[in-house]
Amino acid sequence: MIQIQQWSQKRFYILIWIVAVAGVTQGMLIPLLTILLEKQGMSATQNGLGTSMLYVGMLIMTPFSAKVVRKVGYRTAIAIGLLSAATCMFLFPYVTGFWIWMLLRMLVGAGDSLLHFTTQLWITSTCPDDQKGKRISLYGFSYSLGFGIGPLFLKLLPFGLHVPFMAVGLLMAITVPLMMRLEGGRTSFLSQPETSKEKLHLSVVYRVGLIALCPPVLYAFLETALAGNFPIIGLRSNLSEDSIAYLIGTFVLGSLLFQVPLGILSQKWGRKNLLMMVCLIGGFGMLIIPYLMGSMFALIIAFGLVGGLVGSLFSLGLTYLTDLLPKSYLPLGNAVAGMHFSCGSIAGPYLGSLLIHGTGGNGLFYFLGGSLLAFVLLAVVYPVRKAIRFEQSASVEKQAS
């Protein structure tokens, strides 16, 4: 019980490997199924809806994740998430069809949600304060690395429909022995809140952590809109499948190059200041991408630079949230951040498909750029309260209840 609440370098590296594998799953699954359904004649709206189901599963699972971890412990919860997602990956090529794929995507999302919640909570609840920026940025780096590698599995498609799915499913299956090296047992860190007070605590978490909770939404929206909708824009702009895969991979590669340096820099500059700068430059970058569609070289440069900046939004936001909230509220804060990520991920491909249908591909990039700039404005005008004031506010609300 005490051991799993202490920081462990060995455990940390195992956790970020598991997160990287989860990133590979999502990075491959989203563009692969999008391309397959586009070739089957599905509309952009249907395609966007299908992509969203992955994150519907995440959203459904998020409120139950803390209960699962409390009941079975960190390691078993990770095992459940990993094995459920791997099973679905093996089923995809053998039960083809829009509706069955939607169900399988939802189940993969539920498994990934439990896996992400558990690994995030284990890391953020045990990481020393002076290492948070670096460690959480490494967490984001590992996920982005996996997500960037995922689209490269599209190259296996010429060998058969089942090959990309089998390859990723096998990667997840062989991760299980590594996962078994984690400490077992249950944790006392997750205490059961009283139902009558949980809403009060949630309202305070939003008042204190609003600015930190916005980046997960923005990151998820950007990630899924590009991964789920850009293949459609690219195919309709006469880009090859390989070019689409390279551009998505370049976007994620940019985030890999900047992820850890930005995490370390946030420790010096302040996470709020860095978030504002990243979104300001990234927002303007998104606005100019539509004017570069005629040049593959220009697109690679733009996707790499913009991805390098906005690709760190989730890890920066999560680190900033741990700065603002006392440790006892990290389970709730992580759950809310996970729900924000899921909501952004659900909205991304579906709203993106509507924008493509109504305004063409340019409208998607204008919306993404405008969303980033709107966050900068919110961060400027919204007052951020410190953790000590949060604790005082929570104490007052407890007494009032």
Tab-separated table of C-alpha atoms in Angstrom:
chain	number	residue	atom	x	y	z
A	1	MET	CA	0.000	0.000	0.000
A	2	ILE	CA	2.754	2.428	0.960
A	3	GLN	CA	5.070	1.225	-1.801
A	4	ILE	CA	2.717	2.055	-4.645
A	5	GLN	CA	2.334	5.595	-3.308
A	6	GLN	CA	6.085	6.252	-3.501
A	7	TRP	CA	7.896	7.514	-6.581
A	8	SER	CA	9.569	4.772	-8.626
A	9	GLN	CA	11.695	5.397	-11.709
A	10	LYS	CA	11.269	1.807	-12.907
A	11	ARG	CA	7.478	2.017	-12.588
A	12	PHE	CA	7.456	5.363	-14.411
A	13	TYR	CA	9.214	3.939	-17.478
A	14	ILE	CA	6.859	0.966	-17.607
A	15	LEU	CA	3.845	3.290	-17.409
A	16	ILE	CA	5.027	5.577	-20.200
A	17	TRP	CA	5.709	2.524	-22.404
A	18	ILE	CA	2.123	1.374	-21.826
A	19	VAL	CA	0.864	4.863	-22.685
A	20	ALA	CA	2.961	4.841	-25.873
A	21	VAL	CA	1.318	1.568	-26.938
A	22	ALA	CA	-2.101	3.105	-26.288
A	23	GLY	CA	-1.046	6.041	-28.480
A	24	VAL	CA	-0.108	3.649	-31.292
A	25	THR	CA	-3.578	2.110	-31.058
A	26	GLN	CA	-5.392	5.410	-31.450
A	27	GLY	CA	-2.920	6.800	-33.986
A	28	MET	CA	-3.424	3.821	-36.288
A	29	LEU	CA	-7.113	3.184	-35.723
A	30	ILE	CA	-8.472	6.660	-36.447
A	31	PRO	CA	-6.953	7.312	-39.913
A	32	LEU	CA	-7.120	3.657	-40.997
A	33	LEU	CA	-10.850	3.286	-40.398
A	34	THR	CA	-11.461	6.765	-41.832
A	35	ILE	CA	-9.749	5.801	-45.086
A	36	LEU	CA	-11.492	2.414	-45.255
A	37	LEU	CA	-14.927	3.962	-44.733
A	38	GLU	CA	-14.205	6.785	-47.213
A	39	LYS	CA	-13.372	4.147	-49.829
A	40	GLN	CA	-16.652	2.393	-49.013
A	41	GLY	CA	-18.514	5.584	-49.922
A	42	MET	CA	-19.412	6.766	-46.417
A	43	SER	CA	-20.179	10.480	-46.110
A	44	ALA	CA	-17.854	12.788	-44.161
A	45	THR	CA	-20.537	13.156	-41.483
A	46	GLN	CA	-20.891	9.383	-41.048
A	47	ASN	CA	-17.133	9.033	-40.966
A	48	GLY	CA	-16.816	11.720	-38.308
A	49	LEU	CA	-19.535	10.074	-36.229
A	50	GLY	CA	-17.732	6.733	-36.415
A	51	THR	CA	-14.456	8.301	-35.263
A	52	SER	CA	-16.242	9.967	-32.352
A	53	MET	CA	-17.355	6.603	-30.968
A	54	LEU	CA	-13.814	5.910	-29.762
A	55	TYR	CA	-14.145	8.911	-27.477
A	56	VAL	CA	-17.741	8.214	-26.550
A	57	GLY	CA	-16.349	5.031	-24.992
A	58	MET	CA	-13.757	7.115	-23.147
A	59	LEU	CA	-16.400	9.515	-21.872
A	60	ILE	CA	-18.673	6.710	-20.671
A	61	MET	CA	-15.812	4.997	-18.830
A	62	THR	CA	-14.325	8.098	-17.177
A	63	PRO	CA	-16.815	8.423	-14.255
A	64	PHE	CA	-16.225	4.763	-13.338
A	65	SER	CA	-12.434	4.714	-13.634
A	66	ALA	CA	-11.747	5.876	-10.060
A	67	LYS	CA	-14.110	3.220	-8.698
A	68	VAL	CA	-12.386	0.500	-10.710
A	69	VAL	CA	-8.927	1.572	-9.518
A	70	ARG	CA	-10.170	1.787	-5.933
A	71	LYS	CA	-11.622	-1.719	-6.108
A	72	VAL	CA	-8.935	-3.659	-7.989
A	73	GLY	CA	-5.808	-1.499	-7.730
A	74	TYR	CA	-3.626	0.262	-10.276
A	75	ARG	CA	-2.038	-2.776	-11.964
A	76	THR	CA	-5.248	-4.751	-12.455
A	77	ALA	CA	-7.042	-1.674	-13.792
A	78	ILE	CA	-4.281	-1.195	-16.372
A	79	ALA	CA	-4.544	-4.876	-17.317
A	80	ILE	CA	-8.303	-4.604	-17.856
A	81	GLY	CA	-7.901	-1.563	-20.099
A	82	LEU	CA	-5.032	-3.051	-22.094
A	83	LEU	CA	-6.587	-6.466	-22.699
A	84	SER	CA	-10.025	-5.101	-23.627
A	85	ALA	CA	-8.513	-2.799	-26.257
A	86	ALA	CA	-6.251	-5.584	-27.605
A	87	THR	CA	-9.191	-7.980	-27.971
A	88	CYS	CA	-11.114	-5.447	-30.028
A	89	MET	CA	-8.112	-4.842	-32.282
A	90	PHE	CA	-8.018	-8.542	-33.183
A	91	LEU	CA	-11.778	-8.482	-33.967
A	92	PHE	CA	-11.858	-5.472	-36.333
A	93	PRO	CA	-10.906	-7.185	-39.613
A	94	TYR	CA	-13.226	-10.155	-39.029
A	95	VAL	CA	-16.453	-8.301	-38.185
A	96	THR	CA	-16.498	-5.560	-40.806
A	97	GLY	CA	-19.347	-3.080	-41.077
A	98	PHE	CA	-20.066	0.491	-40.007
A	99	TRP	CA	-22.189	-0.270	-36.929
A	100	ILE	CA	-20.088	-3.114	-35.540
A	101	TRP	CA	-16.980	-0.987	-36.018
A	102	MET	CA	-18.668	1.780	-34.065
A	103	LEU	CA	-19.272	-0.621	-31.169
A	104	LEU	CA	-15.700	-1.922	-31.247
A	105	ARG	CA	-14.343	1.640	-31.345
A	106	MET	CA	-16.400	2.464	-28.280
A	107	LEU	CA	-14.997	-0.564	-26.417
A	108	VAL	CA	-11.432	0.391	-27.382
A	109	GLY	CA	-12.134	3.893	-26.084
A	110	ALA	CA	-13.401	2.539	-22.760
A	111	GLY	CA	-10.260	0.440	-22.327
A	112	ASP	CA	-7.984	3.339	-23.250
A	113	SER	CA	-9.846	5.647	-20.864
A	114	LEU	CA	-9.273	3.338	-17.911
A	115	LEU	CA	-5.645	2.898	-18.912
A	116	HIS	CA	-5.005	6.656	-19.244
A	117	PHE	CA	-6.766	7.567	-16.000
A	118	THR	CA	-4.833	4.952	-14.043
A	119	THR	CA	-1.404	5.804	-15.440
A	120	GLN	CA	-1.970	9.580	-15.116
A	121	LEU	CA	-3.128	9.280	-11.523
A	122	TRP	CA	-0.293	6.957	-10.537
A	123	ILE	CA	2.280	9.362	-11.988
A	124	THR	CA	0.806	12.677	-10.816
A	125	SER	CA	0.082	11.430	-7.289
A	126	THR	CA	3.631	10.163	-6.710
A	127	CYS	CA	5.823	12.518	-8.764
A	128	PRO	CA	8.013	14.938	-6.727
A	129	ASP	CA	6.935	18.569	-7.179
A	130	ASP	CA	10.284	19.703	-8.606
A	131	GLN	CA	10.077	17.051	-11.356
A	132	LYS	CA	6.456	17.478	-12.434
A	133	GLY	CA	7.144	19.515	-15.555
A	134	LYS	CA	9.685	17.058	-16.901
A	135	ARG	CA	7.894	13.838	-15.888
A	136	ILE	CA	4.442	14.774	-17.144
A	137	SER	CA	5.934	16.121	-20.367
A	138	LEU	CA	7.636	12.717	-20.809
A	139	TYR	CA	4.213	11.141	-20.297
A	140	GLY	CA	2.839	13.360	-23.060
A	141	PHE	CA	5.908	12.627	-25.186
A	142	SER	CA	5.358	8.871	-24.957
A	143	TYR	CA	1.700	9.168	-25.958
A	144	SER	CA	2.539	11.511	-28.851
A	145	LEU	CA	5.324	9.177	-29.993
A	146	GLY	CA	2.886	6.280	-30.086
A	147	PHE	CA	0.232	8.373	-31.802
A	148	GLY	CA	2.781	9.480	-34.396
A	149	ILE	CA	3.952	5.921	-35.077
A	150	GLY	CA	0.356	4.675	-35.385
A	151	PRO	CA	-0.353	6.080	-38.900
A	152	LEU	CA	2.767	4.352	-40.219
A	153	PHE	CA	0.944	1.029	-39.740
A	154	LEU	CA	-1.196	2.078	-42.730
A	155	LYS	CA	1.721	0.895	-44.861
A	156	LEU	CA	0.824	-2.667	-43.845
A	157	LEU	CA	-2.608	-2.396	-45.488
A	158	PRO	CA	-1.406	-3.657	-48.941
A	159	PHE	CA	-0.524	-6.966	-47.267
A	160	GLY	CA	-4.137	-7.491	-46.202
A	161	LEU	CA	-6.918	-5.789	-44.253
A	162	HIS	CA	-6.146	-7.788	-41.130
A	163	VAL	CA	-2.379	-7.082	-41.007
A	164	PRO	CA	-2.374	-3.562	-39.431
A	165	PHE	CA	-4.934	-4.642	-36.814
A	166	MET	CA	-3.045	-7.826	-36.006
A	167	ALA	CA	0.264	-5.962	-35.689
A	168	VAL	CA	-1.092	-3.426	-33.187
A	169	GLY	CA	-3.067	-6.066	-31.304
A	170	LEU	CA	0.096	-8.147	-30.976
A	171	LEU	CA	2.028	-5.126	-29.722
A	172	MET	CA	-0.574	-4.633	-26.999
A	173	ALA	CA	-0.585	-8.322	-26.081
A	174	ILE	CA	3.211	-8.517	-25.631
A	175	THR	CA	3.042	-5.469	-23.338
A	176	VAL	CA	1.166	-7.542	-20.735
A	177	PRO	CA	4.278	-9.333	-19.333
A	178	LEU	CA	5.956	-5.952	-18.875
A	179	MET	CA	2.866	-4.632	-17.123
A	180	MET	CA	2.963	-7.574	-14.706
A	181	ARG	CA	6.227	-6.193	-13.319
A	182	LEU	CA	4.272	-3.323	-11.762
A	183	GLU	CA	3.426	-3.477	-8.067
A	184	GLY	CA	0.099	-5.105	-7.262
A	185	GLY	CA	-2.275	-4.303	-4.430
A	186	ARG	CA	-4.871	-1.651	-3.843
A	187	THR	CA	-4.400	1.982	-2.962
A	188	SER	CA	-5.849	3.996	-0.099
A	189	PHE	CA	-5.155	7.218	-2.022
A	190	LEU	CA	-8.597	7.203	-3.627
A	191	SER	CA	-11.049	7.944	-0.863
A	192	GLN	CA	-14.762	7.707	-1.513
A	193	PRO	CA	-16.261	11.220	-1.437
A	194	GLU	CA	-19.628	11.847	0.073
A	195	THR	CA	-22.240	12.257	-2.625
A	196	SER	CA	-23.673	15.417	-1.064
A	197	LYS	CA	-20.295	17.143	-1.155
A	198	GLU	CA	-18.935	15.859	-4.479
A	199	LYS	CA	-20.759	18.498	-6.543
A	200	LEU	CA	-19.462	21.257	-4.299
A	201	HIS	CA	-15.913	19.992	-4.770
A	202	LEU	CA	-16.433	19.768	-8.524
A	203	SER	CA	-17.570	23.382	-8.707
A	204	VAL	CA	-14.479	24.508	-6.803
A	205	VAL	CA	-12.213	22.440	-9.067
A	206	TYR	CA	-13.674	24.282	-12.055
A	207	ARG	CA	-13.301	27.693	-10.418
A	208	VAL	CA	-9.676	27.026	-9.566
A	209	GLY	CA	-8.579	24.910	-12.518
A	210	LEU	CA	-10.590	26.268	-15.468
A	211	ILE	CA	-7.565	27.538	-17.369
A	212	ALA	CA	-5.748	24.230	-16.786
A	213	LEU	CA	-8.808	22.224	-17.848
A	214	CYS	CA	-9.193	23.970	-21.215
A	215	PRO	CA	-5.966	22.631	-22.832
A	216	PRO	CA	-7.132	18.972	-22.707
A	217	VAL	CA	-10.241	19.970	-24.696
A	218	LEU	CA	-8.207	21.955	-27.215
A	219	TYR	CA	-5.579	19.239	-27.601
A	220	ALA	CA	-8.178	16.500	-28.063
A	221	PHE	CA	-10.149	18.563	-30.569
A	222	LEU	CA	-7.021	19.346	-32.588
A	223	GLU	CA	-5.720	15.784	-32.479
A	224	THR	CA	-8.917	14.022	-33.499
A	225	ALA	CA	-10.050	16.624	-36.018
A	226	LEU	CA	-6.747	16.364	-37.857
A	227	ALA	CA	-6.423	12.577	-37.553
A	228	GLY	CA	-10.090	11.943	-38.355
A	229	ASN	CA	-10.839	14.673	-40.894
A	230	PHE	CA	-7.578	15.575	-42.564
A	231	PRO	CA	-7.487	12.236	-44.451
A	232	ILE	CA	-10.770	13.311	-46.094
A	233	ILE	CA	-9.420	16.790	-46.887
A	234	GLY	CA	-6.200	15.256	-48.200
A	235	LEU	CA	-7.907	12.679	-50.433
A	236	ARG	CA	-10.188	15.366	-51.876
A	237	SER	CA	-7.121	17.574	-52.460
A	238	ASN	CA	-5.462	14.763	-54.444
A	239	LEU	CA	-2.912	13.903	-51.764
A	240	SER	CA	-1.831	10.265	-51.640
A	241	GLU	CA	-2.456	8.033	-48.646
A	242	ASP	CA	1.273	8.026	-47.937
A	243	SER	CA	1.347	11.847	-47.986
A	244	ILE	CA	-1.563	12.001	-45.547
A	245	ALA	CA	0.147	9.554	-43.213
A	246	TYR	CA	3.408	11.526	-43.373
A	247	LEU	CA	1.680	14.849	-42.641
A	248	ILE	CA	-0.173	13.476	-39.628
A	249	GLY	CA	3.042	11.852	-38.482
A	250	THR	CA	4.924	15.127	-39.000
A	251	PHE	CA	2.416	16.979	-36.842
A	252	VAL	CA	2.995	14.499	-34.027
A	253	LEU	CA	6.762	14.403	-34.613
A	254	GLY	CA	6.826	18.153	-34.064
A	255	SER	CA	5.127	17.692	-30.714
A	256	LEU	CA	7.732	15.068	-29.802
A	257	LEU	CA	10.613	17.442	-30.457
A	258	PHE	CA	9.069	20.219	-28.356
A	259	GLN	CA	7.299	18.200	-25.655
A	260	VAL	CA	10.062	17.783	-23.048
A	261	PRO	CA	11.793	21.151	-23.697
A	262	LEU	CA	8.450	22.931	-23.236
A	263	GLY	CA	7.774	20.919	-20.075
A	264	ILE	CA	11.117	21.975	-18.618
A	265	LEU	CA	10.632	25.549	-19.819
A	266	SER	CA	7.233	25.698	-18.091
A	267	GLN	CA	9.012	25.164	-14.775
A	268	LYS	CA	10.932	28.408	-15.374
A	269	TRP	CA	8.516	30.627	-17.304
A	270	GLY	CA	5.299	29.584	-15.585
A	271	ARG	CA	2.840	27.165	-17.128
A	272	LYS	CA	0.071	29.688	-17.739
A	273	ASN	CA	2.419	32.055	-19.587
A	274	LEU	CA	3.755	29.225	-21.725
A	275	LEU	CA	0.263	27.921	-22.520
A	276	MET	CA	-0.758	31.382	-23.730
A	277	MET	CA	2.331	31.739	-25.929
A	278	VAL	CA	1.922	28.261	-27.434
A	279	CYS	CA	-1.748	28.828	-28.278
A	280	LEU	CA	-1.121	32.308	-29.694
A	281	ILE	CA	1.535	31.146	-32.164
A	282	GLY	CA	-0.237	27.853	-32.870
A	283	GLY	CA	-3.518	29.650	-33.561
A	284	PHE	CA	-1.996	31.873	-36.217
A	285	GLY	CA	-0.210	28.843	-37.664
A	286	MET	CA	-3.520	27.015	-38.117
A	287	LEU	CA	-4.992	30.024	-39.911
A	288	ILE	CA	-2.323	29.985	-42.625
A	289	ILE	CA	-2.331	26.230	-43.360
A	290	PRO	CA	-5.213	26.469	-45.923
A	291	TYR	CA	-3.027	28.756	-48.050
A	292	LEU	CA	-0.266	26.120	-48.193
A	293	MET	CA	-2.294	23.195	-49.579
A	294	GLY	CA	-0.606	23.447	-52.977
A	295	SER	CA	2.855	22.722	-51.598
A	296	MET	CA	3.726	19.471	-49.844
A	297	PHE	CA	7.007	20.928	-48.580
A	298	ALA	CA	5.252	23.944	-47.039
A	299	LEU	CA	2.641	21.674	-45.450
A	300	ILE	CA	5.334	19.517	-43.847
A	301	ILE	CA	7.019	22.596	-42.351
A	302	ALA	CA	3.716	24.047	-41.116
A	303	PHE	CA	2.432	20.775	-39.650
A	304	GLY	CA	5.758	20.185	-37.909
A	305	LEU	CA	5.984	23.652	-36.353
A	306	VAL	CA	2.336	23.934	-35.333
A	307	GLY	CA	2.368	20.372	-34.015
A	308	GLY	CA	5.505	21.167	-32.044
A	309	LEU	CA	3.700	23.936	-30.213
A	310	VAL	CA	0.136	22.735	-29.681
A	311	GLY	CA	1.123	19.072	-29.266
A	312	SER	CA	2.161	19.827	-25.680
A	313	LEU	CA	-1.184	21.309	-24.645
A	314	PHE	CA	-2.426	18.225	-22.802
A	315	SER	CA	0.713	17.618	-20.746
A	316	LEU	CA	1.136	21.334	-19.973
A	317	GLY	CA	-2.500	21.594	-18.906
A	318	LEU	CA	-2.277	18.461	-16.753
A	319	THR	CA	0.902	19.711	-15.068
A	320	TYR	CA	-0.668	23.109	-14.460
A	321	LEU	CA	-3.674	21.377	-12.891
A	322	THR	CA	-1.413	19.570	-10.416
A	323	ASP	CA	0.043	22.968	-9.492
A	324	LEU	CA	-3.378	24.369	-8.696
A	325	LEU	CA	-5.061	21.447	-6.915
A	326	PRO	CA	-4.092	19.847	-3.592
A	327	LYS	CA	-3.037	16.198	-3.947
A	328	SER	CA	-6.252	14.930	-2.339
A	329	TYR	CA	-8.213	16.379	-5.263
A	330	LEU	CA	-6.031	14.923	-8.024
A	331	PRO	CA	-8.368	11.940	-8.660
A	332	LEU	CA	-11.276	14.305	-9.288
A	333	GLY	CA	-9.103	16.714	-11.258
A	334	ASN	CA	-7.736	13.902	-13.438
A	335	ALA	CA	-11.252	12.570	-14.016
A	336	VAL	CA	-12.492	16.007	-15.101
A	337	ALA	CA	-9.461	16.448	-17.381
A	338	GLY	CA	-10.215	13.024	-18.867
A	339	MET	CA	-13.832	13.975	-19.482
A	340	HIS	CA	-12.723	17.210	-21.139
A	341	PHE	CA	-10.364	15.234	-23.352
A	342	SER	CA	-13.179	12.862	-24.297
A	343	CYS	CA	-15.614	15.698	-25.029
A	344	GLY	CA	-13.065	17.448	-27.231
A	345	SER	CA	-12.294	14.177	-28.980
A	346	ILE	CA	-15.985	13.473	-29.638
A	347	ALA	CA	-16.621	16.983	-30.930
A	348	GLY	CA	-13.452	17.103	-33.064
A	349	PRO	CA	-14.177	14.620	-35.869
A	350	TYR	CA	-17.936	15.221	-35.959
A	351	LEU	CA	-17.795	19.029	-35.923
A	352	GLY	CA	-14.843	18.826	-38.294
A	353	SER	CA	-16.893	16.756	-40.729
A	354	LEU	CA	-19.721	19.295	-40.546
A	355	LEU	CA	-17.261	22.100	-41.293
A	356	ILE	CA	-15.872	20.165	-44.262
A	357	HIS	CA	-19.393	19.553	-45.547
A	358	GLY	CA	-20.483	23.167	-45.069
A	359	THR	CA	-17.368	25.206	-45.808
A	360	GLY	CA	-14.764	22.830	-47.215
A	361	GLY	CA	-11.431	21.963	-45.657
A	362	ASN	CA	-10.467	25.601	-45.015
A	363	GLY	CA	-13.242	26.044	-42.471
A	364	LEU	CA	-11.758	23.335	-40.254
A	365	PHE	CA	-8.400	25.102	-39.975
A	366	TYR	CA	-10.038	28.490	-39.393
A	367	PHE	CA	-12.069	27.007	-36.552
A	368	LEU	CA	-9.022	25.339	-34.987
A	369	GLY	CA	-7.031	28.561	-35.157
A	370	GLY	CA	-9.893	30.605	-33.740
A	371	SER	CA	-10.331	28.173	-30.834
A	372	LEU	CA	-6.661	28.517	-29.845
A	373	LEU	CA	-6.825	32.308	-29.980
A	374	ALA	CA	-10.051	32.308	-27.936
A	375	PHE	CA	-8.240	30.378	-25.179
A	376	VAL	CA	-5.530	33.044	-25.077
A	377	LEU	CA	-8.194	35.687	-24.520
A	378	LEU	CA	-9.818	33.614	-21.754
A	379	ALA	CA	-6.465	33.088	-20.033
A	380	VAL	CA	-5.830	36.833	-20.052
A	381	VAL	CA	-9.125	37.795	-18.410
A	382	TYR	CA	-9.753	34.834	-16.072
A	383	PRO	CA	-8.241	35.123	-12.556
A	384	VAL	CA	-6.398	32.001	-11.365
A	385	ARG	CA	-6.545	31.157	-7.660
A	386	LYS	CA	-3.780	29.288	-5.888
A	387	ALA	CA	-4.080	25.891	-4.232
A	388	ILE	CA	-4.026	27.288	-0.699
A	389	ARG	CA	-7.047	29.465	-1.467
A	390	PHE	CA	-8.702	26.440	-3.021
A	391	GLU	CA	-8.308	24.509	0.225
A	392	GLN	CA	-9.756	27.404	2.193
A	393	SER	CA	-12.714	27.637	-0.192
A	394	ALA	CA	-13.324	23.900	-0.025
A	395	SER	CA	-13.216	24.045	3.769
A	396	VAL	CA	-15.750	26.850	3.849
A	397	GLU	CA	-18.126	24.957	1.524
A	398	LYS	CA	-17.813	21.814	3.665
A	399	GLN	CA	-18.817	23.778	6.755
A	400	ALA	CA	-21.685	25.419	4.906
A	401	SER	CA	-23.009	22.011	3.794
